[in-house]
Amino acid sequence: MEAVYLGFVLMLSIFLGFELISKVPATLHTPLMSGANAISGITVVGAITSAGAGLSDWATVLGAIAVFFAMVNVVGGYMVTDRMLGMFKKKEAPVKDQV
């Protein structure tokens, strides 16, 4: 019966996530996603805790995979933020050659 509840929670979270993300305007999407990815550093802490718990080899492998994917998410969030902030920097005027 627990699998039925977990499946229900999964389906509900997929539906709710899709509905929330589809309602976000394009101008807010990048700042919100980069902030959410930066916050997912909490996921890295949980994954490291899971990988280092020493419960079983299977749990350690899954924890290490979780650390990898969480770090990809965090680094990607910071890269998107850096690119987004780069769009607001003033561009220098080209220097003309003096002859």
PDB file of N, CA and C in Angstrom:
ATOM      1  N   MET A   1       0.816  -1.194   0.000  1.00  0.00           N
ATOM      2  CA  MET A   1       0.000   0.000   0.000  1.00  0.00           C
ATOM      3  C   MET A   1       0.864   1.265   0.000  1.00  0.00           C
ATOM      4  N   GLU A   2       2.072   1.142   0.552  1.00  0.00           N
ATOM      5  CA  GLU A   2       2.967   2.298   0.585  1.00  0.00           C
ATOM      6  C   GLU A   2       3.373   2.721  -0.823  1.00  0.00           C
ATOM      7  N   ALA A   3       3.523   1.754  -1.732  1.00  0.00           N
ATOM      8  CA  ALA A   3       3.891   2.080  -3.115  1.00  0.00           C
ATOM      9  C   ALA A   3       2.789   2.895  -3.794  1.00  0.00           C
ATOM     10  N   VAL A   4       1.543   2.630  -3.448  1.00  0.00           N
ATOM     11  CA  VAL A   4       0.426   3.383  -4.026  1.00  0.00           C
ATOM     12  C   VAL A   4       0.499   4.842  -3.567  1.00  0.00           C
ATOM     13  N   TYR A   5       0.785   5.055  -2.286  1.00  0.00           N
ATOM     14  CA  TYR A   5       0.911   6.425  -1.775  1.00  0.00           C
ATOM     15  C   TYR A   5       2.099   7.143  -2.411  1.00  0.00           C
ATOM     16  N   LEU A   6       3.210   6.455  -2.545  1.00  0.00           N
ATOM     17  CA  LEU A   6       4.380   7.072  -3.166  1.00  0.00           C
ATOM     18  C   LEU A   6       4.117   7.403  -4.637  1.00  0.00           C
ATOM     19  N   GLY A   7       3.430   6.531  -5.343  1.00  0.00           N
ATOM     20  CA  GLY A   7       3.063   6.803  -6.733  1.00  0.00           C
ATOM     21  C   GLY A   7       2.127   7.995  -6.839  1.00  0.00           C
ATOM     22  N   PHE A   8       1.186   8.089  -5.899  1.00  0.00           N
ATOM     23  CA  PHE A   8       0.275   9.231  -5.886  1.00  0.00           C
ATOM     24  C   PHE A   8       1.026  10.538  -5.654  1.00  0.00           C
ATOM     25  N   VAL A   9       1.954  10.535  -4.704  1.00  0.00           N
ATOM     26  CA  VAL A   9       2.741  11.737  -4.423  1.00  0.00           C
ATOM     27  C   VAL A   9       3.588  12.106  -5.633  1.00  0.00           C
ATOM     28  N   LEU A  10       4.154  11.115  -6.314  1.00  0.00           N
ATOM     29  CA  LEU A  10       4.960  11.382  -7.508  1.00  0.00           C
ATOM     30  C   LEU A  10       4.102  12.012  -8.605  1.00  0.00           C
ATOM     31  N   MET A  11       2.947  11.431  -8.876  1.00  0.00           N
ATOM     32  CA  MET A  11       2.077  11.982  -9.922  1.00  0.00           C
ATOM     33  C   MET A  11       1.591  13.386  -9.563  1.00  0.00           C
ATOM     34  N   LEU A  12       1.256  13.601  -8.309  1.00  0.00           N
ATOM     35  CA  LEU A  12       0.801  14.921  -7.872  1.00  0.00           C
ATOM     36  C   LEU A  12       1.918  15.952  -7.990  1.00  0.00           C
ATOM     37  N   SER A  13       3.139  15.587  -7.629  1.00  0.00           N
ATOM     38  CA  SER A  13       4.246  16.538  -7.719  1.00  0.00           C
ATOM     39  C   SER A  13       4.607  16.843  -9.171  1.00  0.00           C
ATOM     40  N   ILE A  14       4.504  15.861 -10.055  1.00  0.00           N
ATOM     41  CA  ILE A  14       4.758  16.115 -11.482  1.00  0.00           C
ATOM     42  C   ILE A  14       3.712  17.074 -12.037  1.00  0.00           C
ATOM     43  N   PHE A  15       2.456  16.835 -11.741  1.00  0.00           N
ATOM     44  CA  PHE A  15       1.385  17.704 -12.226  1.00  0.00           C
ATOM     45  C   PHE A  15       1.519  19.117 -11.665  1.00  0.00           C
ATOM     46  N   LEU A  16       1.747  19.220 -10.366  1.00  0.00           N
ATOM     47  CA  LEU A  16       1.868  20.529  -9.733  1.00  0.00           C
ATOM     48  C   LEU A  16       3.087  21.283 -10.252  1.00  0.00           C
ATOM     49  N   GLY A  17       4.213  20.598 -10.406  1.00  0.00           N
ATOM     50  CA  GLY A  17       5.411  21.238 -10.939  1.00  0.00           C
ATOM     51  C   GLY A  17       5.212  21.741 -12.347  1.00  0.00           C
ATOM     52  N   PHE A  18       4.567  20.950 -13.181  1.00  0.00           N
ATOM     53  CA  PHE A  18       4.302  21.369 -14.555  1.00  0.00           C
ATOM     54  C   PHE A  18       3.394  22.586 -14.586  1.00  0.00           C
ATOM     55  N   GLU A  19       2.364  22.586 -13.775  1.00  0.00           N
ATOM     56  CA  GLU A  19       1.434  23.717 -13.745  1.00  0.00           C
ATOM     57  C   GLU A  19       2.119  24.987 -13.235  1.00  0.00           C
ATOM     58  N   LEU A  20       2.960  24.864 -12.233  1.00  0.00           N
ATOM     59  CA  LEU A  20       3.633  26.046 -11.700  1.00  0.00           C
ATOM     60  C   LEU A  20       4.653  26.605 -12.681  1.00  0.00           C
ATOM     61  N   ILE A  21       5.458  25.751 -13.285  1.00  0.00           N
ATOM     62  CA  ILE A  21       6.500  26.208 -14.201  1.00  0.00           C
ATOM     63  C   ILE A  21       5.882  26.803 -15.467  1.00  0.00           C
ATOM     64  N   SER A  22       4.778  26.241 -15.940  1.00  0.00           N
ATOM     65  CA  SER A  22       4.177  26.761 -17.166  1.00  0.00           C
ATOM     66  C   SER A  22       3.549  28.144 -16.966  1.00  0.00           C
ATOM     67  N   LYS A  23       3.271  28.532 -15.732  1.00  0.00           N
ATOM     68  CA  LYS A  23       2.662  29.833 -15.454  1.00  0.00           C
ATOM     69  C   LYS A  23       3.701  30.944 -15.229  1.00  0.00           C
ATOM     70  N   VAL A  24       4.989  30.599 -15.193  1.00  0.00           N
ATOM     71  CA  VAL A  24       6.032  31.596 -14.956  1.00  0.00           C
ATOM     72  C   VAL A  24       6.341  32.313 -16.266  1.00  0.00           C
ATOM     73  N   PRO A  25       6.325  33.650 -16.270  1.00  0.00           N
ATOM     74  CA  PRO A  25       6.668  34.379 -17.498  1.00  0.00           C
ATOM     75  C   PRO A  25       8.133  34.161 -17.873  1.00  0.00           C
ATOM     76  N   ALA A  26       8.429  34.307 -19.151  1.00  0.00           N
ATOM     77  CA  ALA A  26       9.777  34.047 -19.644  1.00  0.00           C
ATOM     78  C   ALA A  26      10.806  34.979 -19.013  1.00  0.00           C
ATOM     79  N   THR A  27      10.412  36.202 -18.686  1.00  0.00           N
ATOM     80  CA  THR A  27      11.367  37.142 -18.106  1.00  0.00           C
ATOM     81  C   THR A  27      11.778  36.767 -16.689  1.00  0.00           C
ATOM     82  N   LEU A  28      10.961  36.011 -16.006  1.00  0.00           N
ATOM     83  CA  LEU A  28      11.288  35.588 -14.642  1.00  0.00           C
ATOM     84  C   LEU A  28      11.860  34.187 -14.576  1.00  0.00           C
ATOM     85  N   HIS A  29      11.805  33.448 -15.656  1.00  0.00           N
ATOM     86  CA  HIS A  29      12.191  32.050 -15.605  1.00  0.00           C
ATOM     87  C   HIS A  29      13.661  31.871 -15.238  1.00  0.00           C
ATOM     88  N   THR A  30      14.559  32.602 -15.893  1.00  0.00           N
ATOM     89  CA  THR A  30      15.987  32.427 -15.640  1.00  0.00           C
ATOM     90  C   THR A  30      16.380  32.824 -14.223  1.00  0.00           C
ATOM     91  N   PRO A  31      15.951  33.977 -13.707  1.00  0.00           N
ATOM     92  CA  PRO A  31      16.327  34.299 -12.324  1.00  0.00           C
ATOM     93  C   PRO A  31      15.774  33.311 -11.308  1.00  0.00           C
ATOM     94  N   LEU A  32      14.546  32.870 -11.509  1.00  0.00           N
ATOM     95  CA  LEU A  32      13.970  31.924 -10.562  1.00  0.00           C
ATOM     96  C   LEU A  32      14.673  30.576 -10.607  1.00  0.00           C
ATOM     97  N   MET A  33      14.990  30.108 -11.807  1.00  0.00           N
ATOM     98  CA  MET A  33      15.651  28.805 -11.922  1.00  0.00           C
ATOM     99  C   MET A  33      17.078  28.854 -11.403  1.00  0.00           C
ATOM    100  N   SER A  34      17.793  29.952 -11.644  1.00  0.00           N
ATOM    101  CA  SER A  34      19.158  30.025 -11.135  1.00  0.00           C
ATOM    102  C   SER A  34      19.154  30.094  -9.617  1.00  0.00           C
ATOM    103  N   GLY A  35      18.191  30.791  -9.055  1.00  0.00           N
ATOM    104  CA  GLY A  35      18.083  30.822  -7.593  1.00  0.00           C
ATOM    105  C   GLY A  35      17.721  29.469  -7.023  1.00  0.00           C
ATOM    106  N   ALA A  36      16.825  28.769  -7.684  1.00  0.00           N
ATOM    107  CA  ALA A  36      16.437  27.441  -7.218  1.00  0.00           C
ATOM    108  C   ALA A  36      17.607  26.467  -7.317  1.00  0.00           C
ATOM    109  N   ASN A  37      18.414  26.588  -8.354  1.00  0.00           N
ATOM    110  CA  ASN A  37      19.567  25.705  -8.481  1.00  0.00           C
ATOM    111  C   ASN A  37      20.616  26.016  -7.426  1.00  0.00           C
ATOM    112  N   ALA A  38      20.763  27.278  -7.064  1.00  0.00           N
ATOM    113  CA  ALA A  38      21.712  27.619  -6.010  1.00  0.00           C
ATOM    114  C   ALA A  38      21.239  27.071  -4.665  1.00  0.00           C
ATOM    115  N   ILE A  39      19.952  27.116  -4.437  1.00  0.00           N
ATOM    116  CA  ILE A  39      19.404  26.580  -3.190  1.00  0.00           C
ATOM    117  C   ILE A  39      19.562  25.066  -3.134  1.00  0.00           C
ATOM    118  N   SER A  40      19.643  24.420  -4.282  1.00  0.00           N
ATOM    119  CA  SER A  40      19.753  22.963  -4.276  1.00  0.00           C
ATOM    120  C   SER A  40      21.104  22.494  -3.754  1.00  0.00           C
ATOM    121  N   GLY A  41      21.930  23.403  -3.294  1.00  0.00           N
ATOM    122  CA  GLY A  41      23.128  23.004  -2.570  1.00  0.00           C
ATOM    123  C   GLY A  41      22.779  22.205  -1.329  1.00  0.00           C
ATOM    124  N   ILE A  42      21.579  22.389  -0.818  1.00  0.00           N
ATOM    125  CA  ILE A  42      21.105  21.589   0.310  1.00  0.00           C
ATOM    126  C   ILE A  42      21.032  20.120  -0.101  1.00  0.00           C
ATOM    127  N   THR A  43      20.696  19.881  -1.356  1.00  0.00           N
ATOM    128  CA  THR A  43      20.648  18.518  -1.873  1.00  0.00           C
ATOM    129  C   THR A  43      22.032  17.888  -1.842  1.00  0.00           C
ATOM    130  N   VAL A  44      23.057  18.693  -2.096  1.00  0.00           N
ATOM    131  CA  VAL A  44      24.435  18.176  -2.049  1.00  0.00           C
ATOM    132  C   VAL A  44      24.761  17.696  -0.642  1.00  0.00           C
ATOM    133  N   VAL A  45      24.366  18.448   0.361  1.00  0.00           N
ATOM    134  CA  VAL A  45      24.631  18.059   1.745  1.00  0.00           C
ATOM    135  C   VAL A  45      23.931  16.736   2.067  1.00  0.00           C
ATOM    136  N   GLY A  46      22.681  16.604   1.634  1.00  0.00           N
ATOM    137  CA  GLY A  46      21.959  15.354   1.863  1.00  0.00           C
ATOM    138  C   GLY A  46      22.570  14.184   1.121  1.00  0.00           C
ATOM    139  N   ALA A  47      23.040  14.432  -0.100  1.00  0.00           N
ATOM    140  CA  ALA A  47      23.658  13.359  -0.882  1.00  0.00           C
ATOM    141  C   ALA A  47      24.987  12.931  -0.267  1.00  0.00           C
ATOM    142  N   ILE A  48      25.758  13.883   0.227  1.00  0.00           N
ATOM    143  CA  ILE A  48      27.023  13.529   0.887  1.00  0.00           C
ATOM    144  C   ILE A  48      26.753  12.740   2.158  1.00  0.00           C
ATOM    145  N   THR A  49      25.734  13.143   2.885  1.00  0.00           N
ATOM    146  CA  THR A  49      25.356  12.391   4.091  1.00  0.00           C
ATOM    147  C   THR A  49      24.946  10.973   3.741  1.00  0.00           C
ATOM    148  N   SER A  50      24.187  10.826   2.656  1.00  0.00           N
ATOM    149  CA  SER A  50      23.752   9.503   2.220  1.00  0.00           C
ATOM    150  C   SER A  50      24.920   8.657   1.742  1.00  0.00           C
ATOM    151  N   ALA A  51      25.844   9.278   1.024  1.00  0.00           N
ATOM    152  CA  ALA A  51      26.986   8.522   0.492  1.00  0.00           C
ATOM    153  C   ALA A  51      27.928   8.095   1.604  1.00  0.00           C
ATOM    154  N   GLY A  52      28.050   8.905   2.647  1.00  0.00           N
ATOM    155  CA  GLY A  52      28.997   8.596   3.708  1.00  0.00           C
ATOM    156  C   GLY A  52      28.407   7.886   4.900  1.00  0.00           C
ATOM    157  N   ALA A  53      27.163   7.482   4.816  1.00  0.00           N
ATOM    158  CA  ALA A  53      26.522   6.836   5.961  1.00  0.00           C
ATOM    159  C   ALA A  53      27.073   5.444   6.222  1.00  0.00           C
ATOM    160  N   GLY A  54      27.637   4.813   5.212  1.00  0.00           N
ATOM    161  CA  GLY A  54      28.228   3.493   5.388  1.00  0.00           C
ATOM    162  C   GLY A  54      27.211   2.387   5.621  1.00  0.00           C
ATOM    163  N   LEU A  55      26.024   2.532   5.089  1.00  0.00           N
ATOM    164  CA  LEU A  55      24.991   1.522   5.294  1.00  0.00           C
ATOM    165  C   LEU A  55      25.251   0.275   4.460  1.00  0.00           C
ATOM    166  N   SER A  56      25.369   0.431   3.162  1.00  0.00           N
ATOM    167  CA  SER A  56      25.668  -0.689   2.276  1.00  0.00           C
ATOM    168  C   SER A  56      26.378  -0.149   1.050  1.00  0.00           C
ATOM    169  N   ASP A  57      26.929  -1.055   0.261  1.00  0.00           N
ATOM    170  CA  ASP A  57      27.618  -0.620  -0.955  1.00  0.00           C
ATOM    171  C   ASP A  57      26.640   0.032  -1.928  1.00  0.00           C
ATOM    172  N   TRP A  58      25.438  -0.509  -2.008  1.00  0.00           N
ATOM    173  CA  TRP A  58      24.422   0.019  -2.910  1.00  0.00           C
ATOM    174  C   TRP A  58      24.036   1.453  -2.523  1.00  0.00           C
ATOM    175  N   ALA A  59      23.880   1.700  -1.233  1.00  0.00           N
ATOM    176  CA  ALA A  59      23.528   3.038  -0.764  1.00  0.00           C
ATOM    177  C   ALA A  59      24.670   4.021  -1.011  1.00  0.00           C
ATOM    178  N   THR A  60      25.899   3.557  -0.858  1.00  0.00           N
ATOM    179  CA  THR A  60      27.053   4.426  -1.108  1.00  0.00           C
ATOM    180  C   THR A  60      27.152   4.801  -2.574  1.00  0.00           C
ATOM    181  N   VAL A  61      26.915   3.834  -3.467  1.00  0.00           N
ATOM    182  CA  VAL A  61      26.962   4.115  -4.901  1.00  0.00           C
ATOM    183  C   VAL A  61      25.854   5.089  -5.291  1.00  0.00           C
ATOM    184  N   LEU A  62      24.647   4.855  -4.815  1.00  0.00           N
ATOM    185  CA  LEU A  62      23.540   5.772  -5.116  1.00  0.00           C
ATOM    186  C   LEU A  62      23.795   7.160  -4.530  1.00  0.00           C
ATOM    187  N   GLY A  63      24.396   7.221  -3.344  1.00  0.00           N
ATOM    188  CA  GLY A  63      24.728   8.505  -2.744  1.00  0.00           C
ATOM    189  C   GLY A  63      25.774   9.248  -3.554  1.00  0.00           C
ATOM    190  N   ALA A  64      26.773   8.530  -4.066  1.00  0.00           N
ATOM    191  CA  ALA A  64      27.810   9.162  -4.895  1.00  0.00           C
ATOM    192  C   ALA A  64      27.215   9.684  -6.205  1.00  0.00           C
ATOM    193  N   ILE A  65      26.308   8.922  -6.793  1.00  0.00           N
ATOM    194  CA  ILE A  65      25.634   9.380  -8.014  1.00  0.00           C
ATOM    195  C   ILE A  65      24.794  10.624  -7.708  1.00  0.00           C
ATOM    196  N   ALA A  66      24.139  10.630  -6.549  1.00  0.00           N
ATOM    197  CA  ALA A  66      23.339  11.790  -6.153  1.00  0.00           C
ATOM    198  C   ALA A  66      24.222  13.019  -5.944  1.00  0.00           C
ATOM    199  N   VAL A  67      25.411  12.826  -5.374  1.00  0.00           N
ATOM    200  CA  VAL A  67      26.346  13.950  -5.201  1.00  0.00           C
ATOM    201  C   VAL A  67      26.726  14.513  -6.566  1.00  0.00           C
ATOM    202  N   PHE A  68      27.026  13.639  -7.514  1.00  0.00           N
ATOM    203  CA  PHE A  68      27.414  14.086  -8.850  1.00  0.00           C
ATOM    204  C   PHE A  68      26.313  14.914  -9.497  1.00  0.00           C
ATOM    205  N   PHE A  69      25.094  14.386  -9.519  1.00  0.00           N
ATOM    206  CA  PHE A  69      24.003  15.095 -10.184  1.00  0.00           C
ATOM    207  C   PHE A  69      23.620  16.379  -9.448  1.00  0.00           C
ATOM    208  N   ALA A  70      23.698  16.386  -8.137  1.00  0.00           N
ATOM    209  CA  ALA A  70      23.400  17.611  -7.392  1.00  0.00           C
ATOM    210  C   ALA A  70      24.445  18.681  -7.671  1.00  0.00           C
ATOM    211  N   MET A  71      25.706  18.286  -7.792  1.00  0.00           N
ATOM    212  CA  MET A  71      26.746  19.268  -8.097  1.00  0.00           C
ATOM    213  C   MET A  71      26.602  19.796  -9.518  1.00  0.00           C
ATOM    214  N   VAL A  72      26.202  18.948 -10.454  1.00  0.00           N
ATOM    215  CA  VAL A  72      25.939  19.419 -11.818  1.00  0.00           C
ATOM    216  C   VAL A  72      24.830  20.464 -11.792  1.00  0.00           C
ATOM    217  N   ASN A  73      23.810  20.234 -10.993  1.00  0.00           N
ATOM    218  CA  ASN A  73      22.696  21.165 -10.872  1.00  0.00           C
ATOM    219  C   ASN A  73      23.152  22.496 -10.268  1.00  0.00           C
ATOM    220  N   VAL A  74      23.953  22.450  -9.226  1.00  0.00           N
ATOM    221  CA  VAL A  74      24.419  23.677  -8.571  1.00  0.00           C
ATOM    222  C   VAL A  74      25.337  24.465  -9.500  1.00  0.00           C
ATOM    223  N   VAL A  75      26.294  23.795 -10.122  1.00  0.00           N
ATOM    224  CA  VAL A  75      27.224  24.484 -11.027  1.00  0.00           C
ATOM    225  C   VAL A  75      26.468  25.072 -12.218  1.00  0.00           C
ATOM    226  N   GLY A  76      25.517  24.333 -12.750  1.00  0.00           N
ATOM    227  CA  GLY A  76      24.704  24.847 -13.854  1.00  0.00           C
ATOM    228  C   GLY A  76      23.915  26.071 -13.445  1.00  0.00           C
ATOM    229  N   GLY A  77      23.394  26.083 -12.228  1.00  0.00           N
ATOM    230  CA  GLY A  77      22.660  27.245 -11.738  1.00  0.00           C
ATOM    231  C   GLY A  77      23.543  28.475 -11.654  1.00  0.00           C
ATOM    232  N   TYR A  78      24.766  28.284 -11.173  1.00  0.00           N
ATOM    233  CA  TYR A  78      25.679  29.425 -11.100  1.00  0.00           C
ATOM    234  C   TYR A  78      26.124  29.874 -12.489  1.00  0.00           C
ATOM    235  N   MET A  79      26.281  28.964 -13.415  1.00  0.00           N
ATOM    236  CA  MET A  79      26.651  29.350 -14.778  1.00  0.00           C
ATOM    237  C   MET A  79      25.525  30.145 -15.441  1.00  0.00           C
ATOM    238  N   VAL A  80      24.292  29.733 -15.241  1.00  0.00           N
ATOM    239  CA  VAL A  80      23.153  30.462 -15.801  1.00  0.00           C
ATOM    240  C   VAL A  80      23.069  31.850 -15.181  1.00  0.00           C
ATOM    241  N   THR A  81      23.293  31.936 -13.876  1.00  0.00           N
ATOM    242  CA  THR A  81      23.256  33.232 -13.205  1.00  0.00           C
ATOM    243  C   THR A  81      24.342  34.148 -13.729  1.00  0.00           C
ATOM    244  N   ASP A  82      25.547  33.616 -13.913  1.00  0.00           N
ATOM    245  CA  ASP A  82      26.646  34.426 -14.428  1.00  0.00           C
ATOM    246  C   ASP A  82      26.348  34.917 -15.843  1.00  0.00           C
ATOM    247  N   ARG A  83      25.810  34.053 -16.655  1.00  0.00           N
ATOM    248  CA  ARG A  83      25.465  34.455 -18.027  1.00  0.00           C
ATOM    249  C   ARG A  83      24.362  35.505 -18.027  1.00  0.00           C
ATOM    250  N   MET A  84      23.387  35.327 -17.145  1.00  0.00           N
ATOM    251  CA  MET A  84      22.295  36.278 -17.066  1.00  0.00           C
ATOM    252  C   MET A  84      22.807  37.644 -16.606  1.00  0.00           C
ATOM    253  N   LEU A  85      23.671  37.673 -15.611  1.00  0.00           N
ATOM    254  CA  LEU A  85      24.211  38.944 -15.138  1.00  0.00           C
ATOM    255  C   LEU A  85      25.124  39.580 -16.174  1.00  0.00           C
ATOM    256  N   GLY A  86      25.766  38.773 -17.002  1.00  0.00           N
ATOM    257  CA  GLY A  86      26.618  39.292 -18.064  1.00  0.00           C
ATOM    258  C   GLY A  86      25.836  40.067 -19.108  1.00  0.00           C
ATOM    259  N   MET A  87      24.568  39.781 -19.245  1.00  0.00           N
ATOM    260  CA  MET A  87      23.743  40.503 -20.218  1.00  0.00           C
ATOM    261  C   MET A  87      23.496  41.944 -19.789  1.00  0.00           C
ATOM    262  N   PHE A  88      23.654  42.241 -18.501  1.00  0.00           N
ATOM    263  CA  PHE A  88      23.378  43.578 -18.005  1.00  0.00           C
ATOM    264  C   PHE A  88      24.633  44.447 -17.894  1.00  0.00           C
ATOM    265  N   LYS A  89      25.795  43.901 -18.189  1.00  0.00           N
ATOM    266  CA  LYS A  89      27.017  44.691 -18.134  1.00  0.00           C
ATOM    267  C   LYS A  89      27.096  45.610 -19.343  1.00  0.00           C
ATOM    268  N   LYS A  90      27.673  46.795 -19.122  1.00  0.00           N
ATOM    269  CA  LYS A  90      27.850  47.730 -20.223  1.00  0.00           C
ATOM    270  C   LYS A  90      28.987  47.246 -21.106  1.00  0.00           C
ATOM    271  N   LYS A  91      28.772  47.343 -22.397  1.00  0.00           N
ATOM    272  CA  LYS A  91      29.798  46.950 -23.353  1.00  0.00           C
ATOM    273  C   LYS A  91      30.686  48.157 -23.628  1.00  0.00           C
ATOM    274  N   GLU A  92      31.977  47.893 -23.687  1.00  0.00           N
ATOM    275  CA  GLU A  92      32.919  48.969 -23.961  1.00  0.00           C
ATOM    276  C   GLU A  92      32.860  49.343 -25.431  1.00  0.00           C
ATOM    277  N   ALA A  93      33.020  50.631 -25.703  1.00  0.00           N
ATOM    278  CA  ALA A  93      33.011  51.109 -27.080  1.00  0.00           C
ATOM    279  C   ALA A  93      34.311  50.673 -27.761  1.00  0.00           C
ATOM    280  N   PRO A  94      34.236  50.229 -28.998  1.00  0.00           N
ATOM    281  CA  PRO A  94      35.461  49.796 -29.706  1.00  0.00           C
ATOM    282  C   PRO A  94      36.397  50.986 -29.927  1.00  0.00           C
ATOM    283  N   VAL A  95      37.684  50.751 -29.737  1.00  0.00           N
ATOM    284  CA  VAL A  95      38.703  51.783 -29.901  1.00  0.00           C
ATOM    285  C   VAL A  95      39.103  51.821 -31.364  1.00  0.00           C
ATOM    286  N   LYS A  96      39.056  53.030 -31.949  1.00  0.00           N
ATOM    287  CA  LYS A  96      39.437  53.169 -33.355  1.00  0.00           C
ATOM    288  C   LYS A  96      40.953  53.276 -33.461  1.00  0.00           C
ATOM    289  N   ASP A  97      41.480  52.682 -34.520  1.00  0.00           N
ATOM    290  CA  ASP A  97      42.936  52.730 -34.745  1.00  0.00           C
ATOM    291  C   ASP A  97      43.347  54.135 -35.116  1.00  0.00           C
ATOM    292  N   GLN A  98      44.430  54.593 -34.524  1.00  0.00           N
ATOM    293  CA  GLN A  98      44.970  55.908 -34.855  1.00  0.00           C
ATOM    294  C   GLN A  98      46.143  55.729 -35.794  1.00  0.00           C
ATOM    295  N   VAL A  99      46.105  56.428 -36.909  1.00  0.00           N
ATOM    296  CA  VAL A  99      47.186  56.308 -37.909  1.00  0.00           C
ATOM    297  C   VAL A  99      47.901  57.608 -38.041  1.00  0.00           C
TER     298      VAL A  99
END
